[in-house]
Amino acid sequence: MMHLLTVRFLKVGDGINDAPSLALADVGIAIQNETQENAASDVASIVLLGNRLSQVVDALNLSRATMAKVYQNLSWAIAYNVVAIPIAAGVLPQYDFAMTPSLHFQVD
């Protein structure tokens, strides 16, 4: 099983002859010329619209930023649940406070 952030083989291609290697790659990136679709576009994991090779770098930077945000959100969710679940379970009886589904706060 491949780890989410481990990419051993990345292939970039733009034509029909690239389709087999794009299909076998861990991540296949097809550069689609104008509006024509080809076999490379069908089997690639990512299809970039345009003719600029710099889009590959942009796509990799975007994927890194996206995964960083996913891990940040996961960390916040775990931290929230570590605090909120015990409170919701009523582990603070000495303060006479327990969260219930009908808990409402009044704002003045």
PDB file of N, CA and C in Angstrom, residues 34-86:
ATOM      1  N   GLU A  34      -4.743  22.579 -26.050  1.00  0.00           N
ATOM      2  CA  GLU A  34      -5.981  23.252 -26.421  1.00  0.00           C
ATOM      3  C   GLU A  34      -7.189  22.473 -25.921  1.00  0.00           C
ATOM      4  N   THR A  35      -8.130  22.133 -26.792  1.00  0.00           N
ATOM      5  CA  THR A  35      -9.348  21.459 -26.343  1.00  0.00           C
ATOM      6  C   THR A  35      -9.412  20.004 -26.768  1.00  0.00           C
ATOM      7  N   GLN A  36      -8.373  19.502 -27.402  1.00  0.00           N
ATOM      8  CA  GLN A  36      -8.422  18.116 -27.865  1.00  0.00           C
ATOM      9  C   GLN A  36      -8.092  17.146 -26.738  1.00  0.00           C
ATOM     10  N   GLU A  37      -8.933  16.126 -26.614  1.00  0.00           N
ATOM     11  CA  GLU A  37      -8.667  15.085 -25.631  1.00  0.00           C
ATOM     12  C   GLU A  37      -7.935  13.952 -26.322  1.00  0.00           C
ATOM     13  N   ASN A  38      -7.071  13.284 -25.557  1.00  0.00           N
ATOM     14  CA  ASN A  38      -6.366  12.140 -26.103  1.00  0.00           C
ATOM     15  C   ASN A  38      -6.283  11.061 -25.041  1.00  0.00           C
ATOM     16  N   ALA A  39      -5.625   9.963 -25.376  1.00  0.00           N
ATOM     17  CA  ALA A  39      -5.532   8.845 -24.443  1.00  0.00           C
ATOM     18  C   ALA A  39      -4.790   9.231 -23.172  1.00  0.00           C
ATOM     19  N   ALA A  40      -3.818  10.121 -23.277  1.00  0.00           N
ATOM     20  CA  ALA A  40      -3.070  10.560 -22.098  1.00  0.00           C
ATOM     21  C   ALA A  40      -3.993  11.274 -21.109  1.00  0.00           C
ATOM     22  N   SER A  41      -4.907  12.065 -21.591  1.00  0.00           N
ATOM     23  CA  SER A  41      -5.850  12.768 -20.722  1.00  0.00           C
ATOM     24  C   SER A  41      -6.808  11.810 -20.031  1.00  0.00           C
ATOM     25  N   ASP A  42      -7.106  10.699 -20.687  1.00  0.00           N
ATOM     26  CA  ASP A  42      -8.043   9.734 -20.117  1.00  0.00           C
ATOM     27  C   ASP A  42      -7.458   8.942 -18.956  1.00  0.00           C
ATOM     28  N   VAL A  43      -6.154   8.655 -18.984  1.00  0.00           N
ATOM     29  CA  VAL A  43      -5.559   7.795 -17.958  1.00  0.00           C
ATOM     30  C   VAL A  43      -4.788   8.562 -16.892  1.00  0.00           C
ATOM     31  N   ALA A  44      -4.582   9.837 -17.072  1.00  0.00           N
ATOM     32  CA  ALA A  44      -3.777  10.618 -16.129  1.00  0.00           C
ATOM     33  C   ALA A  44      -4.545  10.908 -14.850  1.00  0.00           C
ATOM     34  N   SER A  45      -3.800  11.043 -13.741  1.00  0.00           N
ATOM     35  CA  SER A  45      -4.401  11.428 -12.465  1.00  0.00           C
ATOM     36  C   SER A  45      -4.762  12.905 -12.468  1.00  0.00           C
ATOM     37  N   ILE A  46      -3.937  13.712 -13.124  1.00  0.00           N
ATOM     38  CA  ILE A  46      -4.131  15.163 -13.198  1.00  0.00           C
ATOM     39  C   ILE A  46      -4.057  15.576 -14.655  1.00  0.00           C
ATOM     40  N   VAL A  47      -4.987  16.391 -15.102  1.00  0.00           N
ATOM     41  CA  VAL A  47      -4.966  16.921 -16.464  1.00  0.00           C
ATOM     42  C   VAL A  47      -4.824  18.432 -16.372  1.00  0.00           C
ATOM     43  N   LEU A  48      -3.747  18.956 -16.939  1.00  0.00           N
ATOM     44  CA  LEU A  48      -3.500  20.390 -16.949  1.00  0.00           C
ATOM     45  C   LEU A  48      -3.932  20.964 -18.289  1.00  0.00           C
ATOM     46  N   LEU A  49      -4.727  21.998 -18.232  1.00  0.00           N
ATOM     47  CA  LEU A  49      -5.211  22.624 -19.458  1.00  0.00           C
ATOM     48  C   LEU A  49      -4.269  23.747 -19.833  1.00  0.00           C
ATOM     49  N   GLY A  50      -3.637  23.632 -20.958  1.00  0.00           N
ATOM     50  CA  GLY A  50      -2.698  24.646 -21.407  1.00  0.00           C
ATOM     51  C   GLY A  50      -1.406  24.001 -21.862  1.00  0.00           C
ATOM     52  N   ASN A  51      -0.528  24.813 -22.366  1.00  0.00           N
ATOM     53  CA  ASN A  51       0.724  24.317 -22.932  1.00  0.00           C
ATOM     54  C   ASN A  51       1.940  24.663 -22.085  1.00  0.00           C
ATOM     55  N   ARG A  52       1.758  25.162 -20.882  1.00  0.00           N
ATOM     56  CA  ARG A  52       2.893  25.631 -20.094  1.00  0.00           C
ATOM     57  C   ARG A  52       3.395  24.537 -19.151  1.00  0.00           C
ATOM     58  N   LEU A  53       4.659  24.224 -19.231  1.00  0.00           N
ATOM     59  CA  LEU A  53       5.260  23.241 -18.351  1.00  0.00           C
ATOM     60  C   LEU A  53       5.324  23.753 -16.909  1.00  0.00           C
ATOM     61  N   SER A  54       5.273  25.062 -16.730  1.00  0.00           N
ATOM     62  CA  SER A  54       5.285  25.632 -15.379  1.00  0.00           C
ATOM     63  C   SER A  54       4.030  25.255 -14.591  1.00  0.00           C
ATOM     64  N   GLN A  55       2.986  24.828 -15.273  1.00  0.00           N
ATOM     65  CA  GLN A  55       1.767  24.391 -14.595  1.00  0.00           C
ATOM     66  C   GLN A  55       2.008  23.131 -13.770  1.00  0.00           C
ATOM     67  N   VAL A  56       2.985  22.328 -14.147  1.00  0.00           N
ATOM     68  CA  VAL A  56       3.317  21.136 -13.382  1.00  0.00           C
ATOM     69  C   VAL A  56       3.837  21.543 -12.008  1.00  0.00           C
ATOM     70  N   VAL A  57       4.717  22.528 -11.977  1.00  0.00           N
ATOM     71  CA  VAL A  57       5.251  23.034 -10.705  1.00  0.00           C
ATOM     72  C   VAL A  57       4.124  23.645  -9.875  1.00  0.00           C
ATOM     73  N   ASP A  58       3.248  24.392 -10.529  1.00  0.00           N
ATOM     74  CA  ASP A  58       2.101  24.980  -9.818  1.00  0.00           C
ATOM     75  C   ASP A  58       1.196  23.895  -9.230  1.00  0.00           C
ATOM     76  N   ALA A  59       0.962  22.822  -9.973  1.00  0.00           N
ATOM     77  CA  ALA A  59       0.119  21.728  -9.487  1.00  0.00           C
ATOM     78  C   ALA A  59       0.762  21.034  -8.288  1.00  0.00           C
ATOM     79  N   LEU A  60       2.073  20.832  -8.333  1.00  0.00           N
ATOM     80  CA  LEU A  60       2.764  20.205  -7.205  1.00  0.00           C
ATOM     81  C   LEU A  60       2.733  21.097  -5.973  1.00  0.00           C
ATOM     82  N   ASN A  61       2.929  22.405  -6.161  1.00  0.00           N
ATOM     83  CA  ASN A  61       2.845  23.337  -5.026  1.00  0.00           C
ATOM     84  C   ASN A  61       1.441  23.368  -4.434  1.00  0.00           C
ATOM     85  N   LEU A  62       0.436  23.342  -5.294  1.00  0.00           N
ATOM     86  CA  LEU A  62      -0.946  23.327  -4.828  1.00  0.00           C
ATOM     87  C   LEU A  62      -1.251  22.043  -4.053  1.00  0.00           C
ATOM     88  N   SER A  63      -0.734  20.914  -4.516  1.00  0.00           N
ATOM     89  CA  SER A  63      -0.987  19.656  -3.812  1.00  0.00           C
ATOM     90  C   SER A  63      -0.310  19.650  -2.444  1.00  0.00           C
ATOM     91  N   ARG A  64       0.903  20.213  -2.348  1.00  0.00           N
ATOM     92  CA  ARG A  64       1.573  20.303  -1.049  1.00  0.00           C
ATOM     93  C   ARG A  64       0.796  21.204  -0.092  1.00  0.00           C
ATOM     94  N   ALA A  65       0.328  22.335  -0.586  1.00  0.00           N
ATOM     95  CA  ALA A  65      -0.438  23.258   0.256  1.00  0.00           C
ATOM     96  C   ALA A  65      -1.760  22.625   0.694  1.00  0.00           C
ATOM     97  N   THR A  66      -2.392  21.882  -0.196  1.00  0.00           N
ATOM     98  CA  THR A  66      -3.648  21.212   0.141  1.00  0.00           C
ATOM     99  C   THR A  66      -3.436  20.169   1.228  1.00  0.00           C
ATOM    100  N   MET A  67      -2.395  19.359   1.106  1.00  0.00           N
ATOM    101  CA  MET A  67      -2.126  18.334   2.124  1.00  0.00           C
ATOM    102  C   MET A  67      -1.746  18.973   3.456  1.00  0.00           C
ATOM    103  N   ALA A  68      -1.029  20.094   3.424  1.00  0.00           N
ATOM    104  CA  ALA A  68      -0.702  20.795   4.671  1.00  0.00           C
ATOM    105  C   ALA A  68      -1.979  21.271   5.360  1.00  0.00           C
ATOM    106  N   LYS A  69      -2.933  21.771   4.595  1.00  0.00           N
ATOM    107  CA  LYS A  69      -4.201  22.233   5.163  1.00  0.00           C
ATOM    108  C   LYS A  69      -5.021  21.050   5.689  1.00  0.00           C
ATOM    109  N   VAL A  70      -4.982  19.918   5.005  1.00  0.00           N
ATOM    110  CA  VAL A  70      -5.685  18.725   5.473  1.00  0.00           C
ATOM    111  C   VAL A  70      -5.137  18.296   6.821  1.00  0.00           C
ATOM    112  N   TYR A  71      -3.806  18.248   6.957  1.00  0.00           N
ATOM    113  CA  TYR A  71      -3.201  17.856   8.231  1.00  0.00           C
ATOM    114  C   TYR A  71      -3.478  18.880   9.327  1.00  0.00           C
ATOM    115  N   GLN A  72      -3.501  20.158   8.979  1.00  0.00           N
ATOM    116  CA  GLN A  72      -3.832  21.194   9.962  1.00  0.00           C
ATOM    117  C   GLN A  72      -5.269  21.021  10.451  1.00  0.00           C
ATOM    118  N   ASN A  73      -6.198  20.805   9.542  1.00  0.00           N
ATOM    119  CA  ASN A  73      -7.602  20.609   9.932  1.00  0.00           C
ATOM    120  C   ASN A  73      -7.774  19.340  10.769  1.00  0.00           C
ATOM    121  N   LEU A  74      -7.049  18.293  10.417  1.00  0.00           N
ATOM    122  CA  LEU A  74      -7.112  17.054  11.185  1.00  0.00           C
ATOM    123  C   LEU A  74      -6.592  17.272  12.602  1.00  0.00           C
ATOM    124  N   SER A  75      -5.515  18.020  12.731  1.00  0.00           N
ATOM    125  CA  SER A  75      -4.962  18.314  14.059  1.00  0.00           C
ATOM    126  C   SER A  75      -5.945  19.110  14.909  1.00  0.00           C
ATOM    127  N   TRP A  76      -6.569  20.129  14.311  1.00  0.00           N
ATOM    128  CA  TRP A  76      -7.554  20.922  15.054  1.00  0.00           C
ATOM    129  C   TRP A  76      -8.754  20.062  15.457  1.00  0.00           C
ATOM    130  N   ALA A  77      -9.196  19.175  14.578  1.00  0.00           N
ATOM    131  CA  ALA A  77     -10.343  18.314  14.892  1.00  0.00           C
ATOM    132  C   ALA A  77     -10.015  17.359  16.040  1.00  0.00           C
ATOM    133  N   ILE A  78      -8.820  16.795  16.036  1.00  0.00           N
ATOM    134  CA  ILE A  78      -8.422  15.900  17.115  1.00  0.00           C
ATOM    135  C   ILE A  78      -8.334  16.666  18.430  1.00  0.00           C
ATOM    136  N   ALA A  79      -7.715  17.847  18.408  1.00  0.00           N
ATOM    137  CA  ALA A  79      -7.599  18.655  19.628  1.00  0.00           C
ATOM    138  C   ALA A  79      -8.982  19.041  20.163  1.00  0.00           C
ATOM    139  N   TYR A  80      -9.880  19.428  19.292  1.00  0.00           N
ATOM    140  CA  TYR A  80     -11.233  19.790  19.703  1.00  0.00           C
ATOM    141  C   TYR A  80     -11.938  18.609  20.350  1.00  0.00           C
ATOM    142  N   ASN A  81     -11.820  17.434  19.716  1.00  0.00           N
ATOM    143  CA  ASN A  81     -12.498  16.255  20.237  1.00  0.00           C
ATOM    144  C   ASN A  81     -11.898  15.778  21.553  1.00  0.00           C
ATOM    145  N   VAL A  82     -10.597  15.946  21.729  1.00  0.00           N
ATOM    146  CA  VAL A  82      -9.965  15.570  22.998  1.00  0.00           C
ATOM    147  C   VAL A  82     -10.546  16.412  24.133  1.00  0.00           C
ATOM    148  N   VAL A  83     -10.873  17.662  23.861  1.00  0.00           N
ATOM    149  CA  VAL A  83     -11.436  18.547  24.886  1.00  0.00           C
ATOM    150  C   VAL A  83     -12.952  18.393  24.976  1.00  0.00           C
ATOM    151  N   ALA A  84     -13.640  18.376  23.863  1.00  0.00           N
ATOM    152  CA  ALA A  84     -15.103  18.446  23.867  1.00  0.00           C
ATOM    153  C   ALA A  84     -15.789  17.131  24.237  1.00  0.00           C
ATOM    154  N   ILE A  85     -15.236  16.006  23.845  1.00  0.00           N
ATOM    155  CA  ILE A  85     -15.906  14.736  24.136  1.00  0.00           C
ATOM    156  C   ILE A  85     -15.975  14.458  25.636  1.00  0.00           C
ATOM    157  N   PRO A  86     -14.897  14.663  26.401  1.00  0.00           N
ATOM    158  CA  PRO A  86     -15.046  14.474  27.848  1.00  0.00           C
ATOM    159  C   PRO A  86     -16.048  15.443  28.486  1.00  0.00           C
TER     160      PRO A  86
END
